[in-house]
Amino acid sequence: MIIVVAPDSTREQIDHICQRIQELGLKPHLSQGEQRSIIGVIGDETRLQTQPLAAIPGVEQVIPILKPFKLASRQMKKTDTVVEVSGAPGSPPVKIGGGHLALIAGPCAIESEDILAEIAKAIRAAGANILRGGAFKPRTSPYSFQGMGEPGLKLLKDIGHAHGMAVVTEVMDPRQVDVIVRHTDMLQIGARNMQNFDLLKEVGQTRKPVLLKRGLSASVKDLLMSAEYILSEGNSQVVLCERGVRSFEESTRNMLDLASVPNVKGQCHLPIIVDPSHATGRPDLIPAMARASVAAGADGVHIEVHSCPEKALSDGPQALLPSQFAQLTEELEKLAAVMGRSFR
Ligand code: PEP
Ligand code: MN
């Protein structure tokens, strides 16, 4: 439920409305705009059905929300949310959403200082604004490389910032949140953890932007409900990521659901980017799907790049070479300009 507050209402009236909501066992979420304030009511709305909320002074309108996600909904916020990722000291924050596109790139896993520095230099020259790299890796096999852990996080931050980029890395467990928050600018929730609700609550308690990837078999509604978990803890800085879903098709790693981009945008104000690397698993398909993502209205792309894919410790077969990435970003910049958007 959304309560639209009358434009001439006083601070006392707004406080009183919030207090009544709390008395009814629900959580008010006040969003104050320049012209208007609205209050999202979080919790079991059935408790409110008999309560004459419209009679409280200062309430202009009570709008029931049929969607199970409230804070993430367009009804709650009509304008696109612009997430700001503050990174390298001295560099402006990277904006994502509202016409600003993210160009997130880097290796699947952080492997060594030399390799990461080589990749960072190349992707920055090609226009990337956020460096990605996993230090804690969700591998299908327990025998595969599991990531460098905390020393990898330090490398990521130092190298990303030295090249003027913000950094993002995956957090897999609530116990990792503290250390990862200290070393990174944005927290990635991977596909396998999209419904790890304790983890979502934990990152919701931080004030770091979150990159929330769609689960392997998650519906768009599931994705938005997971975003709702983070928003309801008070962290409004969420970027969604379409990375393909499991399907019967065997020639690609996953099935890229590009329709999810306009689908999400119609019902949710949060930015959504696309990861064509994990969606296709194939370097020959990544450029076309990245271009299609920008054309579909995505707020950016997330692409794995490695200077020597054949030696990569994780996801080498799907990595683009820096030269392929540079060619792609040139095309994406032109496409973005046609669509009145920009990677800056
Ligand atoms: C990754 O970004 O390296 C990753 C593991 O992605 P996903 O969670 O989408 O599989
Ligand atoms: Mn990967």
Coordinates of C-alpha atoms and ligand atoms in Angstrom, one line a residue:
M1 CA 0.0 0.0 0.0
I2 CA 1.1 3.5 -0.8
I3 CA 0.0 6.6 1.1
V4 CA 0.2 9.8 -0.8
V5 CA 0.7 12.7 1.6
A6 CA -1.2 15.9 0.9
P7 CA 1.1 18.7 -0.4
D8 CA 0.3 21.1 2.4
S9 CA 0.7 18.5 5.2
T10 CA 2.9 19.4 8.2
R11 CA 5.9 17.4 9.6
E12 CA 3.7 16.5 12.6
Q13 CA 1.0 15.1 10.4
I14 CA 3.6 13.0 8.5
D15 CA 5.0 11.7 11.8
H16 CA 1.6 10.9 13.0
I17 CA 0.8 8.9 9.9
C18 CA 4.0 6.9 10.3
Q19 CA 3.2 6.3 14.0
R20 CA -0.2 5.0 13.2
I21 CA 1.3 2.6 10.6
Q22 CA 3.8 1.3 13.2
E23 CA 1.0 0.9 15.8
L24 CA -0.7 -1.4 13.3
G25 CA 2.4 -3.6 13.2
L26 CA 3.6 -2.4 9.8
K27 CA 6.7 -0.5 8.7
P28 CA 6.4 3.0 7.1
H29 CA 8.9 3.9 4.4
L30 CA 8.9 7.7 3.8
S31 CA 10.0 9.0 0.5
Q32 CA 10.2 12.7 0.4
G33 CA 10.2 14.4 -3.0
E34 CA 10.4 18.1 -3.8
Q35 CA 6.7 18.4 -4.6
R36 CA 5.3 15.3 -2.9
S37 CA 5.9 12.9 -0.1
I38 CA 4.7 9.3 -0.2
I39 CA 4.8 6.6 2.4
G40 CA 5.2 2.9 1.4
V41 CA 3.6 0.6 3.9
I42 CA 5.6 -2.6 4.4
G43 CA 4.2 -5.7 5.9
D44 CA 1.0 -7.7 5.9
E45 CA -1.6 -5.2 4.4
T46 CA -4.5 -7.4 5.4
R47 CA -4.1 -5.9 8.9
L48 CA -5.1 -2.5 7.4
Q49 CA -8.2 -3.4 5.6
T50 CA -10.5 -2.3 8.4
Q51 CA -8.5 0.8 9.3
P52 CA -9.7 4.1 7.8
L53 CA -6.3 5.3 6.9
A54 CA -7.7 7.9 4.5
A55 CA -9.2 9.6 7.5
I56 CA -5.8 10.4 9.1
P57 CA -5.1 14.2 8.7
G58 CA -2.5 14.8 6.0
V59 CA -3.4 11.7 4.0
E60 CA -4.5 12.6 0.5
Q61 CA -4.9 9.2 -1.1
V62 CA -4.4 5.5 -0.2
I63 CA -3.3 3.3 -3.1
P64 CA -3.4 -0.4 -2.6
I65 CA -0.6 -2.2 -4.4
L66 CA -1.3 -5.5 -6.0
K67 CA 2.3 -6.3 -6.7
P68 CA 4.1 -8.2 -3.9
F69 CA 7.1 -5.9 -4.3
K70 CA 6.4 -2.4 -3.1
L71 CA 9.6 -0.4 -2.7
A72 CA 10.9 -1.6 -6.0
S73 CA 7.7 -0.9 -7.9
R74 CA 7.1 1.9 -10.3
Q75 CA 4.0 2.8 -8.3
M76 CA 6.2 3.7 -5.4
K77 CA 8.6 5.7 -7.6
K78 CA 7.8 6.9 -11.1
T79 CA 11.3 8.2 -12.0
D80 CA 14.2 5.9 -12.8
T81 CA 16.6 5.4 -9.9
V82 CA 20.1 6.4 -10.6
V83 CA 22.6 4.4 -8.6
E84 CA 25.9 6.0 -7.8
V85 CA 29.0 3.9 -7.3
S86 CA 31.8 5.9 -5.7
G87 CA 35.2 4.5 -6.5
A88 CA 38.6 5.8 -7.2
P89 CA 39.6 8.7 -5.1
G90 CA 39.4 11.9 -7.2
S91 CA 37.1 10.3 -9.8
P92 CA 33.4 11.2 -9.9
P93 CA 31.0 8.4 -9.0
V94 CA 29.8 6.1 -11.7
K95 CA 26.1 6.7 -12.4
I96 CA 24.0 3.8 -13.5
G97 CA 20.4 4.3 -14.7
G98 CA 18.4 7.3 -16.0
G99 CA 20.5 7.4 -19.2
H100 CA 23.8 6.6 -17.6
L101 CA 25.2 3.3 -18.7
A102 CA 27.6 1.0 -16.7
L103 CA 30.4 -0.7 -18.5
I104 CA 31.5 -3.3 -16.0
A105 CA 34.4 -5.6 -17.2
G106 CA 37.2 -7.7 -15.9
P107 CA 38.3 -11.3 -15.3
C108 CA 36.0 -13.9 -13.8
A109 CA 38.4 -14.4 -10.9
I110 CA 41.3 -12.3 -9.5
E111 CA 44.3 -14.4 -10.2
S112 CA 47.4 -12.3 -9.7
E113 CA 48.6 -8.7 -9.5
D114 CA 50.2 -8.8 -13.0
I115 CA 47.3 -10.3 -14.8
L116 CA 44.7 -8.1 -13.1
A117 CA 46.8 -5.0 -13.8
E118 CA 47.2 -5.9 -17.5
I119 CA 43.4 -6.5 -17.9
A120 CA 42.5 -3.3 -15.9
K121 CA 44.7 -1.1 -18.1
A122 CA 43.3 -2.5 -21.3
I123 CA 39.6 -2.3 -20.3
R124 CA 40.0 1.2 -18.9
A125 CA 41.6 2.3 -22.2
A126 CA 38.5 0.8 -23.9
G127 CA 36.1 2.8 -21.7
A128 CA 35.2 0.5 -18.8
N129 CA 34.0 2.4 -15.7
I130 CA 33.9 -0.5 -13.2
L131 CA 36.4 -3.3 -12.8
R132 CA 35.0 -6.6 -11.8
G133 CA 36.8 -9.7 -10.4
G134 CA 35.8 -12.5 -8.0
A135 CA 37.9 -13.1 -4.9
F136 CA 35.4 -15.6 -3.4
K137 CA 34.1 -17.8 -6.3
P138 CA 30.9 -19.8 -6.4
R139 CA 32.3 -22.8 -8.4
T140 CA 30.2 -25.8 -9.4
S141 CA 33.0 -28.1 -8.3
P142 CA 34.7 -28.0 -4.9
Y143 CA 38.0 -28.9 -6.7
S144 CA 38.0 -25.8 -9.0
F145 CA 39.8 -22.6 -8.1
Q146 CA 37.8 -21.0 -5.2
G147 CA 39.4 -17.5 -5.5
M148 CA 42.2 -15.6 -3.8
G149 CA 40.1 -14.4 -0.8
E150 CA 41.0 -11.2 1.0
P151 CA 44.4 -10.7 -0.7
G152 CA 42.5 -10.7 -4.0
L153 CA 40.1 -8.0 -2.7
K154 CA 43.1 -5.7 -1.9
L155 CA 44.5 -6.2 -5.4
L156 CA 41.1 -5.5 -6.9
K157 CA 40.7 -2.2 -5.1
D158 CA 44.3 -1.0 -5.5
I159 CA 44.4 -1.8 -9.2
G160 CA 40.9 -0.6 -10.0
H161 CA 41.3 2.7 -8.2
A162 CA 44.8 3.2 -9.7
H163 CA 43.2 3.1 -13.1
G164 CA 40.3 5.4 -12.1
M165 CA 37.7 2.7 -11.9
A166 CA 35.2 1.7 -9.2
V167 CA 35.3 -2.0 -8.3
V168 CA 32.7 -4.7 -7.8
T169 CA 33.1 -8.2 -6.4
E170 CA 30.9 -11.1 -5.3
V171 CA 29.9 -11.7 -1.7
M172 CA 28.7 -15.3 -1.1
D173 CA 28.1 -15.4 2.6
P174 CA 26.8 -13.0 5.3
R175 CA 30.1 -13.6 7.1
Q176 CA 32.0 -12.1 4.2
V177 CA 30.1 -8.8 4.1
D178 CA 32.3 -6.9 6.5
V179 CA 35.6 -7.6 4.8
I180 CA 34.2 -7.1 1.3
V181 CA 32.5 -3.8 2.3
R182 CA 36.0 -2.6 3.4
H183 CA 37.6 -3.4 0.1
T184 CA 35.0 -2.8 -2.6
D185 CA 32.7 -0.1 -4.0
M186 CA 29.8 -2.4 -5.0
L187 CA 28.7 -5.8 -3.8
Q188 CA 27.7 -8.4 -6.3
I189 CA 25.1 -11.0 -5.3
G190 CA 25.6 -13.9 -7.7
A191 CA 22.9 -15.9 -9.5
R192 CA 23.3 -18.8 -7.0
N193 CA 22.6 -16.6 -4.1
M194 CA 19.8 -14.5 -5.4
Q195 CA 17.4 -16.1 -2.9
N196 CA 19.9 -16.3 0.0
F197 CA 17.6 -14.2 2.1
D198 CA 20.0 -13.8 5.0
L199 CA 22.6 -12.5 2.7
L200 CA 20.2 -10.1 1.0
K201 CA 19.2 -8.7 4.4
E202 CA 22.9 -8.3 5.4
V203 CA 23.8 -6.4 2.3
G204 CA 20.6 -4.4 2.7
Q205 CA 22.0 -3.2 6.1
T206 CA 25.1 -1.7 4.3
R207 CA 25.0 1.5 2.3
K208 CA 27.1 0.0 -0.6
P209 CA 25.5 -0.3 -4.0
V210 CA 24.4 -3.9 -4.8
L211 CA 24.6 -5.6 -8.1
L212 CA 21.8 -8.3 -7.9
K213 CA 22.0 -11.0 -10.5
R214 CA 19.0 -13.0 -11.6
G215 CA 18.9 -16.6 -10.3
L216 CA 19.5 -19.6 -12.5
S217 CA 15.8 -20.5 -12.5
A218 CA 14.3 -17.3 -11.1
S219 CA 11.3 -15.5 -12.6
V220 CA 11.4 -11.7 -13.1
K221 CA 9.0 -11.5 -10.1
D222 CA 11.5 -13.6 -8.0
L223 CA 14.2 -11.2 -8.9
L224 CA 12.2 -8.1 -7.9
M225 CA 11.2 -9.8 -4.6
S226 CA 14.9 -10.3 -3.9
A227 CA 15.5 -6.6 -4.6
E228 CA 12.7 -5.8 -2.3
Y229 CA 14.6 -7.6 0.5
I230 CA 17.5 -5.3 0.1
L231 CA 15.4 -2.2 -0.3
S232 CA 13.3 -3.0 2.8
E233 CA 16.4 -3.0 4.9
G234 CA 17.1 0.6 3.9
N235 CA 19.6 0.2 1.1
S236 CA 18.1 1.9 -2.0
Q237 CA 21.2 1.4 -4.2
V238 CA 20.3 -1.8 -6.2
V239 CA 21.2 -2.5 -9.8
L240 CA 19.6 -5.6 -11.3
C241 CA 21.4 -7.9 -13.7
E242 CA 19.9 -10.2 -16.3
R243 CA 22.4 -13.1 -16.9
G244 CA 20.3 -15.7 -18.6
V245 CA 18.3 -18.5 -17.1
R246 CA 18.5 -22.3 -17.4
S247 CA 16.8 -23.8 -20.4
F248 CA 16.6 -26.9 -22.7
E249 CA 19.0 -25.3 -25.1
E250 CA 22.4 -26.9 -25.0
S251 CA 24.5 -24.8 -27.3
T252 CA 24.6 -21.8 -25.0
R253 CA 25.4 -21.7 -21.3
N254 CA 22.1 -20.1 -20.4
M255 CA 19.2 -18.6 -22.3
L256 CA 19.4 -14.8 -22.3
D257 CA 16.0 -13.3 -21.5
L258 CA 16.3 -9.9 -23.1
A259 CA 12.6 -9.2 -22.7
S260 CA 13.3 -9.0 -19.0
V261 CA 14.9 -5.6 -19.6
P262 CA 11.7 -3.7 -20.7
N263 CA 9.7 -6.1 -18.6
V264 CA 11.5 -5.0 -15.4
K265 CA 11.6 -1.4 -16.5
G266 CA 7.8 -1.3 -16.9
Q267 CA 7.2 -2.4 -13.3
C268 CA 10.3 -1.3 -11.4
H269 CA 12.3 1.9 -11.1
L270 CA 15.7 0.3 -10.5
P271 CA 18.4 0.1 -13.2
I272 CA 18.9 -3.2 -14.9
I273 CA 22.1 -4.2 -16.8
V274 CA 22.8 -7.4 -18.8
D275 CA 25.7 -9.9 -18.5
P276 CA 26.0 -11.5 -22.0
S277 CA 29.1 -13.4 -20.8
H278 CA 27.4 -15.7 -18.4
A279 CA 24.2 -15.6 -20.4
T280 CA 25.7 -17.1 -23.5
G281 CA 29.1 -18.6 -22.4
R282 CA 30.3 -17.9 -25.9
P283 CA 32.7 -15.1 -27.0
D284 CA 31.3 -15.3 -30.6
L285 CA 27.8 -14.4 -29.2
I286 CA 28.7 -11.8 -26.6
P287 CA 29.1 -8.8 -28.9
A288 CA 25.7 -9.2 -30.6
M289 CA 24.0 -9.8 -27.3
A290 CA 25.7 -6.8 -25.7
R291 CA 24.5 -4.5 -28.6
A292 CA 21.0 -6.0 -28.3
S293 CA 21.0 -5.3 -24.6
V294 CA 21.8 -1.6 -25.1
A295 CA 19.2 -1.4 -27.8
A296 CA 16.6 -3.0 -25.5
G297 CA 17.2 -0.2 -23.0
A298 CA 19.6 -1.9 -20.5
D299 CA 21.5 0.5 -18.2
G300 CA 24.8 -1.2 -19.0
V301 CA 26.6 -4.4 -19.6
H302 CA 28.8 -6.7 -17.6
I303 CA 31.4 -8.5 -19.6
E304 CA 34.3 -10.9 -18.7
V305 CA 37.6 -10.1 -20.2
H306 CA 40.9 -11.9 -19.9
S307 CA 44.3 -11.2 -21.5
C308 CA 45.0 -14.9 -21.9
P309 CA 41.7 -16.8 -21.8
E310 CA 43.4 -20.2 -22.3
K311 CA 45.2 -19.8 -19.0
A312 CA 42.3 -18.3 -17.0
L313 CA 41.5 -20.0 -13.7
S314 CA 37.8 -19.5 -14.2
D315 CA 35.4 -19.0 -17.1
G316 CA 38.3 -18.7 -19.7
P317 CA 36.2 -20.1 -22.6
Q318 CA 33.7 -17.2 -22.4
A319 CA 36.2 -14.4 -21.9
L320 CA 36.7 -11.7 -24.5
L321 CA 40.2 -10.6 -25.4
P322 CA 41.0 -7.0 -24.6
S323 CA 41.0 -6.2 -28.3
Q324 CA 37.6 -7.8 -28.8
F325 CA 36.3 -5.8 -25.8
A326 CA 37.7 -2.6 -27.2
Q327 CA 36.0 -3.1 -30.6
L328 CA 32.7 -3.9 -28.8
T329 CA 32.8 -0.8 -26.6
E330 CA 33.4 1.4 -29.7
E331 CA 30.2 -0.1 -31.2
L332 CA 28.3 0.2 -27.9
E333 CA 29.2 3.9 -27.5
K334 CA 27.8 4.6 -31.0
L335 CA 24.6 2.7 -30.2
A336 CA 24.2 4.4 -26.8
A337 CA 24.5 7.9 -28.5
V338 CA 21.8 7.0 -31.0
M339 CA 19.6 6.1 -28.0
G340 CA 20.4 9.3 -26.2
R341 CA 22.4 7.6 -23.5
S342 CA 26.0 7.5 -22.5
F343 CA 28.7 5.5 -20.8
R344 CA 30.0 8.6 -19.0
Ligands
PEP1 C1 30.3 -14.1 -12.1 O1 29.9 -13.0 -12.3 O2 31.5 -14.4 -12.1 C2 29.3 -15.2 -11.8 C3 29.7 -16.3 -11.1 O3 28.1 -14.9 -12.3 P1 26.7 -15.6 -12.0 O4 26.4 -15.5 -10.6 O5 25.7 -14.8 -12.9 O6 26.8 -17.0 -12.5
MN2 MN 32.4 -15.9 -14.3

